[in-house]
XYZ file of C-alpha atoms in Angstrom:
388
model
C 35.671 22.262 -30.787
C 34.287 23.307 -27.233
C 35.777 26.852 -27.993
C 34.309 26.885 -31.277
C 30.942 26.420 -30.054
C 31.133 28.761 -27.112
C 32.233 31.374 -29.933
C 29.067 30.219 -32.020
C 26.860 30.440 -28.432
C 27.336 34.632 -28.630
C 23.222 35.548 -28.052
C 21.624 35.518 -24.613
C 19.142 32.898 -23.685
C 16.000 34.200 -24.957
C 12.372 34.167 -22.272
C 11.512 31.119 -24.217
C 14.617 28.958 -23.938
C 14.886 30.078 -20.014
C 10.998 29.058 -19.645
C 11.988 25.891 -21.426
C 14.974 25.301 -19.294
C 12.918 25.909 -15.798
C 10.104 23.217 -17.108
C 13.223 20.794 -17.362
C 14.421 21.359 -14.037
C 17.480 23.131 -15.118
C 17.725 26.662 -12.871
C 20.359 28.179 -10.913
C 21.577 26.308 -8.053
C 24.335 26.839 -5.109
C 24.887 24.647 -2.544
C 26.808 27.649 -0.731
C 23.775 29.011 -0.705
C 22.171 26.082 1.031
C 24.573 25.371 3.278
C 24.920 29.161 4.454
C 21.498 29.465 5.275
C 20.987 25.943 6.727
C 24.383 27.212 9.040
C 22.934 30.522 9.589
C 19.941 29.394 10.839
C 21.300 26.892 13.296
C 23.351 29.327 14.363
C 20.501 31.525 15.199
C 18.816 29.639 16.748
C 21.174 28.274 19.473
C 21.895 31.794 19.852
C 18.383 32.363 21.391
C 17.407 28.994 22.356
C 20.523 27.590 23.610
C 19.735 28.711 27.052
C 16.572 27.160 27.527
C 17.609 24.098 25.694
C 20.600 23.808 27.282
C 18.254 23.637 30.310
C 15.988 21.083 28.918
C 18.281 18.614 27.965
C 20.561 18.792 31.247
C 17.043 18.085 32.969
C 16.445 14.729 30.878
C 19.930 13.848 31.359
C 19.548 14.140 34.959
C 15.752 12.764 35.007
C 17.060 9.522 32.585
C 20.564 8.872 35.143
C 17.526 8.653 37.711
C 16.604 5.268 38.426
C 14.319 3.528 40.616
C 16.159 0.077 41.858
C 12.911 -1.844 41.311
C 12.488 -0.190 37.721
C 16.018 -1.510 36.909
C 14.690 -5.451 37.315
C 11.353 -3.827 35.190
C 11.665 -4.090 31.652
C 8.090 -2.446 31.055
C 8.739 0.381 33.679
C 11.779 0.903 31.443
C 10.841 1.478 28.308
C 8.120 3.222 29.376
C 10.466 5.436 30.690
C 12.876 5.433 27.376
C 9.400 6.641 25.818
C 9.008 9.677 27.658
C 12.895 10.795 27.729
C 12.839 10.537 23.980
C 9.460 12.284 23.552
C 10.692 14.760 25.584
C 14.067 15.478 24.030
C 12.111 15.353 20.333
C 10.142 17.774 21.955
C 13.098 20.123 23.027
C 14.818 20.045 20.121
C 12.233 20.523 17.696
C 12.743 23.968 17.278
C 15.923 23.806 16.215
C 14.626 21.414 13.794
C 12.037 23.246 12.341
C 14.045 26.544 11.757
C 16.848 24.823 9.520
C 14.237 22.547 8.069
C 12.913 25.855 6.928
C 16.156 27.122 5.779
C 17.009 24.164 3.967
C 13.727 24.730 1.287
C 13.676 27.959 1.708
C 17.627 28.646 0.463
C 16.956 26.982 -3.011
C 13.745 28.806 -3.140
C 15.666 32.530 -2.970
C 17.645 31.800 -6.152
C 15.428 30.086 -8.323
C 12.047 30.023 -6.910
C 9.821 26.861 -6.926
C 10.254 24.248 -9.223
C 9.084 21.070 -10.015
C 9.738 19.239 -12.930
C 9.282 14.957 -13.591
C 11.896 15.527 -16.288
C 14.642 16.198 -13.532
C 13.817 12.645 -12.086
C 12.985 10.847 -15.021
C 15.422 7.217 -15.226
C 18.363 8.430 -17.881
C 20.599 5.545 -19.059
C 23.182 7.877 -20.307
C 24.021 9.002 -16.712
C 25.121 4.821 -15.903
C 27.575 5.719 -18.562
C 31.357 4.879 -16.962
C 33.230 6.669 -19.996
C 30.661 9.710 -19.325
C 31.207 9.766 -15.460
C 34.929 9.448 -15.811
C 34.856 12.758 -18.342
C 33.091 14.554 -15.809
C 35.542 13.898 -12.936
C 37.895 15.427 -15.103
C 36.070 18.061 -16.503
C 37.173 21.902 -16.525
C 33.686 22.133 -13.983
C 34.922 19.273 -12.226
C 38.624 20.952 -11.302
C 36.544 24.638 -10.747
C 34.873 23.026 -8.463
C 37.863 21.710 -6.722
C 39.201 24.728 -6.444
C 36.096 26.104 -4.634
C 36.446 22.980 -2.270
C 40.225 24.448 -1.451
C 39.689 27.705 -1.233
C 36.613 27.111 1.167
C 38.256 24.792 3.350
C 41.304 27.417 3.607
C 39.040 30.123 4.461
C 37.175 28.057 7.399
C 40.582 26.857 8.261
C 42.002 30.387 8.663
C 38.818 31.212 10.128
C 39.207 28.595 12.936
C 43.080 29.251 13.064
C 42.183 32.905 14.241
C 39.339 32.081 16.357
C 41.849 29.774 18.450
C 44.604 31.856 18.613
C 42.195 34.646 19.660
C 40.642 32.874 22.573
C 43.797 30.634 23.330
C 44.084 32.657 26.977
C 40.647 32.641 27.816
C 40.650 29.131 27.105
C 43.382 28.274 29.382
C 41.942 30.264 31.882
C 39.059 27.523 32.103
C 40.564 24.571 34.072
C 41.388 26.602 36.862
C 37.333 28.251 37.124
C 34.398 26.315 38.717
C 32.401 24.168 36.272
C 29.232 26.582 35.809
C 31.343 29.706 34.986
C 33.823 27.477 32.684
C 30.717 25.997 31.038
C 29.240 29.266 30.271
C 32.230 30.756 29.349
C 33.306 27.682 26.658
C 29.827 28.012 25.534
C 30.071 31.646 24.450
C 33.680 30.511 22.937
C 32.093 28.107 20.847
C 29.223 30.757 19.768
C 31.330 33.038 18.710
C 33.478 30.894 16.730
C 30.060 29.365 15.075
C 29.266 32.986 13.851
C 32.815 33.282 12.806
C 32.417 30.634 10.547
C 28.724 31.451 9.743
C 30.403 34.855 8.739
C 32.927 32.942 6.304
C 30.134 30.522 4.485
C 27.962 33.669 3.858
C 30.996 35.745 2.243
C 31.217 32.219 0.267
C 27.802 32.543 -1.401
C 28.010 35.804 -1.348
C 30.409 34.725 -4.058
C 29.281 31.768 -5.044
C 25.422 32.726 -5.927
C 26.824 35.119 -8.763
C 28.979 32.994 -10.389
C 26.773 30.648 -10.731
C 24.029 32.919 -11.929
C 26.600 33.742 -14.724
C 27.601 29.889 -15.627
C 23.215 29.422 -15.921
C 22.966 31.900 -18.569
C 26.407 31.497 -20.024
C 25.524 27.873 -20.389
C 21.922 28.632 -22.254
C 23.347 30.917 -24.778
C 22.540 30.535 -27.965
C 23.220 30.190 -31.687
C 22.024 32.560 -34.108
C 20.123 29.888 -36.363
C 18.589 28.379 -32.441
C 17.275 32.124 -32.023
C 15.931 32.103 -35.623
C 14.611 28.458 -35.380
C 12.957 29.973 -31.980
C 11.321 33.006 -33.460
C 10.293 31.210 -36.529
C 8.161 28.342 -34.203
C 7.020 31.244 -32.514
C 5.772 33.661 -35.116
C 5.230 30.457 -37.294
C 6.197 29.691 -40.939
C 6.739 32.982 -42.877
C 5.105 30.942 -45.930
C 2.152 29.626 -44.053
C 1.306 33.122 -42.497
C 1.871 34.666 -45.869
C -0.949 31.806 -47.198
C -3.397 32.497 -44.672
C -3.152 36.191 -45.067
C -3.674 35.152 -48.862
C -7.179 33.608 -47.476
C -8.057 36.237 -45.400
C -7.680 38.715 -48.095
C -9.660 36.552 -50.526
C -12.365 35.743 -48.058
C -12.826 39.781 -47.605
C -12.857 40.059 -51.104
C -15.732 37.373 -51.580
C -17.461 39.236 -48.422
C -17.306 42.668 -50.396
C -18.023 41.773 -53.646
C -21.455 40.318 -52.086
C -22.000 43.160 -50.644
C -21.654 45.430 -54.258
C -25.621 44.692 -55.528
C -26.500 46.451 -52.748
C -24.926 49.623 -54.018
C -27.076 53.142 -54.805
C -23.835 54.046 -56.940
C -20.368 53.117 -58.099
C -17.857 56.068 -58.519
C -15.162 54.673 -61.018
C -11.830 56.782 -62.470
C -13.461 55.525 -65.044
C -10.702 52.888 -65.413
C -8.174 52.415 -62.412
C -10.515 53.251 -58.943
C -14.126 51.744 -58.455
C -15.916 52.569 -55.160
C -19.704 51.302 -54.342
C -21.395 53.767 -52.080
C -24.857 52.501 -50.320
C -27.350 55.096 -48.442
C -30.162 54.406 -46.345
C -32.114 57.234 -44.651
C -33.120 56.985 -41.212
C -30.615 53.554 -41.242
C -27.409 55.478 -41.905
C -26.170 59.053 -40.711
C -23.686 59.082 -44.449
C -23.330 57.223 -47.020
C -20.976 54.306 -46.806
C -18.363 53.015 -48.794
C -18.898 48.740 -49.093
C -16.877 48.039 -51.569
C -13.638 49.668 -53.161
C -10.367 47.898 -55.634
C -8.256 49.047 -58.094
C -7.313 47.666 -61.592
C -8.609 44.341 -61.492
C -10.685 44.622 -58.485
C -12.366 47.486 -59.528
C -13.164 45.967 -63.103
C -14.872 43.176 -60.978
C -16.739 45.990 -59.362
C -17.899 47.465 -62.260
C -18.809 44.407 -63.967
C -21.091 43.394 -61.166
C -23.120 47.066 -60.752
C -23.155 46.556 -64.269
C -24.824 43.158 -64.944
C -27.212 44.538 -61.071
C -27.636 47.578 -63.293
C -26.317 49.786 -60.711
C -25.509 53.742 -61.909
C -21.834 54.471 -62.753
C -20.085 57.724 -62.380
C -16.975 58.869 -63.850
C -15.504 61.082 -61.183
C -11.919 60.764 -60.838
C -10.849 62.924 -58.511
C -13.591 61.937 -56.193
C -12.879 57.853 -56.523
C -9.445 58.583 -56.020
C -10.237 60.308 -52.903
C -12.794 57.833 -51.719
C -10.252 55.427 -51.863
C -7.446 56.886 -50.125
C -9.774 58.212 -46.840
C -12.752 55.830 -46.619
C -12.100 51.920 -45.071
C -14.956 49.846 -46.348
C -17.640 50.220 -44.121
C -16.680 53.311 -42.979
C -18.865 56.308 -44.016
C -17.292 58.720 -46.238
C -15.315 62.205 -44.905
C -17.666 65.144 -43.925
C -15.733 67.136 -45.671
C -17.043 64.852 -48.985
C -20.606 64.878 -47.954
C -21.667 67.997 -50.249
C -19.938 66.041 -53.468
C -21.666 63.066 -52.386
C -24.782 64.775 -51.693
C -24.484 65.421 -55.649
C -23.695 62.384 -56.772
C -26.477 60.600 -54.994
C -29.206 63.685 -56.482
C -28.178 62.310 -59.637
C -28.375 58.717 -58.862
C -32.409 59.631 -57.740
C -32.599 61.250 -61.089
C -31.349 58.532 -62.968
C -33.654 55.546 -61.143
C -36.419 57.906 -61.642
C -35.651 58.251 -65.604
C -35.529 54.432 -65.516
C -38.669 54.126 -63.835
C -40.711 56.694 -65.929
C -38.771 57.083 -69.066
C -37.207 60.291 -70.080
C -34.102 61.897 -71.378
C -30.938 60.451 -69.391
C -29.833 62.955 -66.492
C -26.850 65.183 -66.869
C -23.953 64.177 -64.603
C -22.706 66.742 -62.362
C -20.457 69.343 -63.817
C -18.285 70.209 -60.779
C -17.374 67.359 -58.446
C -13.885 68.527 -57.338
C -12.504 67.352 -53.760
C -11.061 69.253 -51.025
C -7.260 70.188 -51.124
C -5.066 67.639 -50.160
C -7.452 64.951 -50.235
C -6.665 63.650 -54.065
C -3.448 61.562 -53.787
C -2.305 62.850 -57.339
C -2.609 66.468 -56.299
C 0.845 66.755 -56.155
C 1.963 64.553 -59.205
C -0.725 65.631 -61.468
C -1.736 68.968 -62.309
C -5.369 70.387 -61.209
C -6.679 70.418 -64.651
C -5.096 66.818 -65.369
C -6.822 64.603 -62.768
C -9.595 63.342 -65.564
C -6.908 61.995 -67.274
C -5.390 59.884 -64.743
């Protein structure tokens, strides 16, 4: 079953699952990591403040094995003096202190940066769970683990095995020197074993930090229906984006119908293309197109510039074309504004028969578009297009 699933897990954590993952507290850890730098750092700094401290603390020894024979019989004299030894050792060590303190936040901090999560904390029954803790212990993690633990302690074992048998003369040597040299001397033994061993737990997370970068992500992956459930919360329901778009397009619709009493003119194919143009001089540098459809939309057109008694023109080529170049709003092409220029003459002419009476206006004869601007250029023959 577990091998089934793992074969089911084959996609990558996506941004969102690893986002989801940090906010629960779940990241990258390795306590090589930690301990290495926590090691590392101690290690520094007895390296450069061993001396000194060294110094310090053989100076309280000597200053507390000090004692007054009428402070011994003085129990406030004495812990008076217990107050200032420790405050003074505190004092000297506090370095040392600080610096792994340091290491010790900053190690998990290099992996995963910061992270703080109440969900990581939060009371969990499950965990109380004997049957549960007894799985784990013998868990394939559980025995990996135990492996590590060997194959660390036989490192740092073969470490130390070397480090012995490489300073087993100079360490015999000791007894028969003074107790400054031989003190000096065992220190820098013991140094350079420390580093030795420093040396070993940073080739550990040097491995360690990897792997379990790798068991993170491999344990996030994902199924394909998880990454489809993800994308589909994300870009939301197909259904209810296809709806709204429904709306929008409906509201527009409302918003440029509205807008078609306003029209000087509607160009129509006469049947499939209706386009309202509106010009205002002085307002306007071209006329406008703010309204346009096809089929049914455009019969809507036409029936409202009919019953606002707004001119119609048959021009097919030229509604066509309108169409295709012009976003409502928009003002038409300049390379339409001579055709236009016509059409609106005649619009004049025909508000100025209604106004004064008078035989009807002729349309224009000759309102032909620019190459390549009629989309049925290249379906439809030139002398065709009235037809279409």
């Amino acid at each position: 079953m577990a091998d089934q699933q793992d074969v089911e897990r084959s996609f990558p954590a996506t941004p969102q699952r690893l986002e989801k993952a940090r906010a629960e507290g779940q990241v990258a850890r390795s306590r090589e990591l930690a301990t290495a730098a926590v090691v590392l750092s101690a290690a520094i700094a007895l390296s450069s403040l061993g001396p000194s401290l060294f110094n310090r603390c053989l100076s309280l020894f000597r200053s507390g094995l000090t004692l007054p024979r009428d402070a011994a019989f003085n129990d406030d004299r004495m812990l008076v003096k217990l107050h200032v030894l420790s405050s003074d050792m505190l004092s000297a060590i506090a370095p040392l202190l600080v610096l792994v303190l340091m290491a010790t936040i900053a190690a998990p901090l290099l992996l995963s940066g910061w992270v703080f999560s109440w969900k990581a904390v939060r009371l969990d029954l499950a965990r109380l769970d004997p049957l549960r803790g007894l799985s784990n212990i013998v868990s394939s993690k559980s025995l990996a683990e135990l492996g590590k633990a060997v194959a660390k302690c036989v490192l740092l074992g073969g470490i130390s095995v070397w480090m012995v048998a490489h300073s087993w003369s100079e360490m015999q040597q000791l007894a028969a020197r003074d107790v400054a040299s031989s003190v000096n001397q065992l220190g820098g033994l013991i140094a350079s074993g420390f580093f030795a061993l420093v040396g070993g737990l940073c080739a550990i997370a040097l491995i360690d930090v990897p792997l379990q970068l790798w068991q993170y992500h491999r344990g996030l992956r994902m199924t394909r229906e998880e990454v489809r459930q993800e994308q589909r919360e994300s870009e939301g329901d197909p259904q209810l984006k296809a709806h709204i778009r429904s709306l929008q397009r409906s509201v527009a619709r409302k918003r440029m119908m509205a807008a078609v009493p306003k029209a000087d003119v509607i160009v129509t194919n006469p049947t499939h293309y209706a386009v309202a143009l509106q010009y205002r001089e002085g307002d306007m540098g071209a006329p406008r197109v703010i309204a346009k459809g096809i089929d049914l939309v455009a019969k809507r057109i036409r029936e409202i510039g009919a019953d606002h008694h707004i001119p119609l023109l048959e021009a097919p080529a030229l509604a066509r074309a309108l169409y295709r170049h012009t976003e409502i709003g928009a003002e038409i092409p300049h390379a339409m504004y001579t055709l236009v220029a016509q059409v609106l003459a005649y619009v004049y002419q025909v508000q100025k028969q209604r106004r004064h009476g008078g035989p009807p206006p002729a349309p224009p004869a000759d309102l032909s578009v620019p190459e390549g601007m009629d989309p049925l250029e290249r379906r439809a023959p030139r002398g065709a297009e009235g037809t279409a």
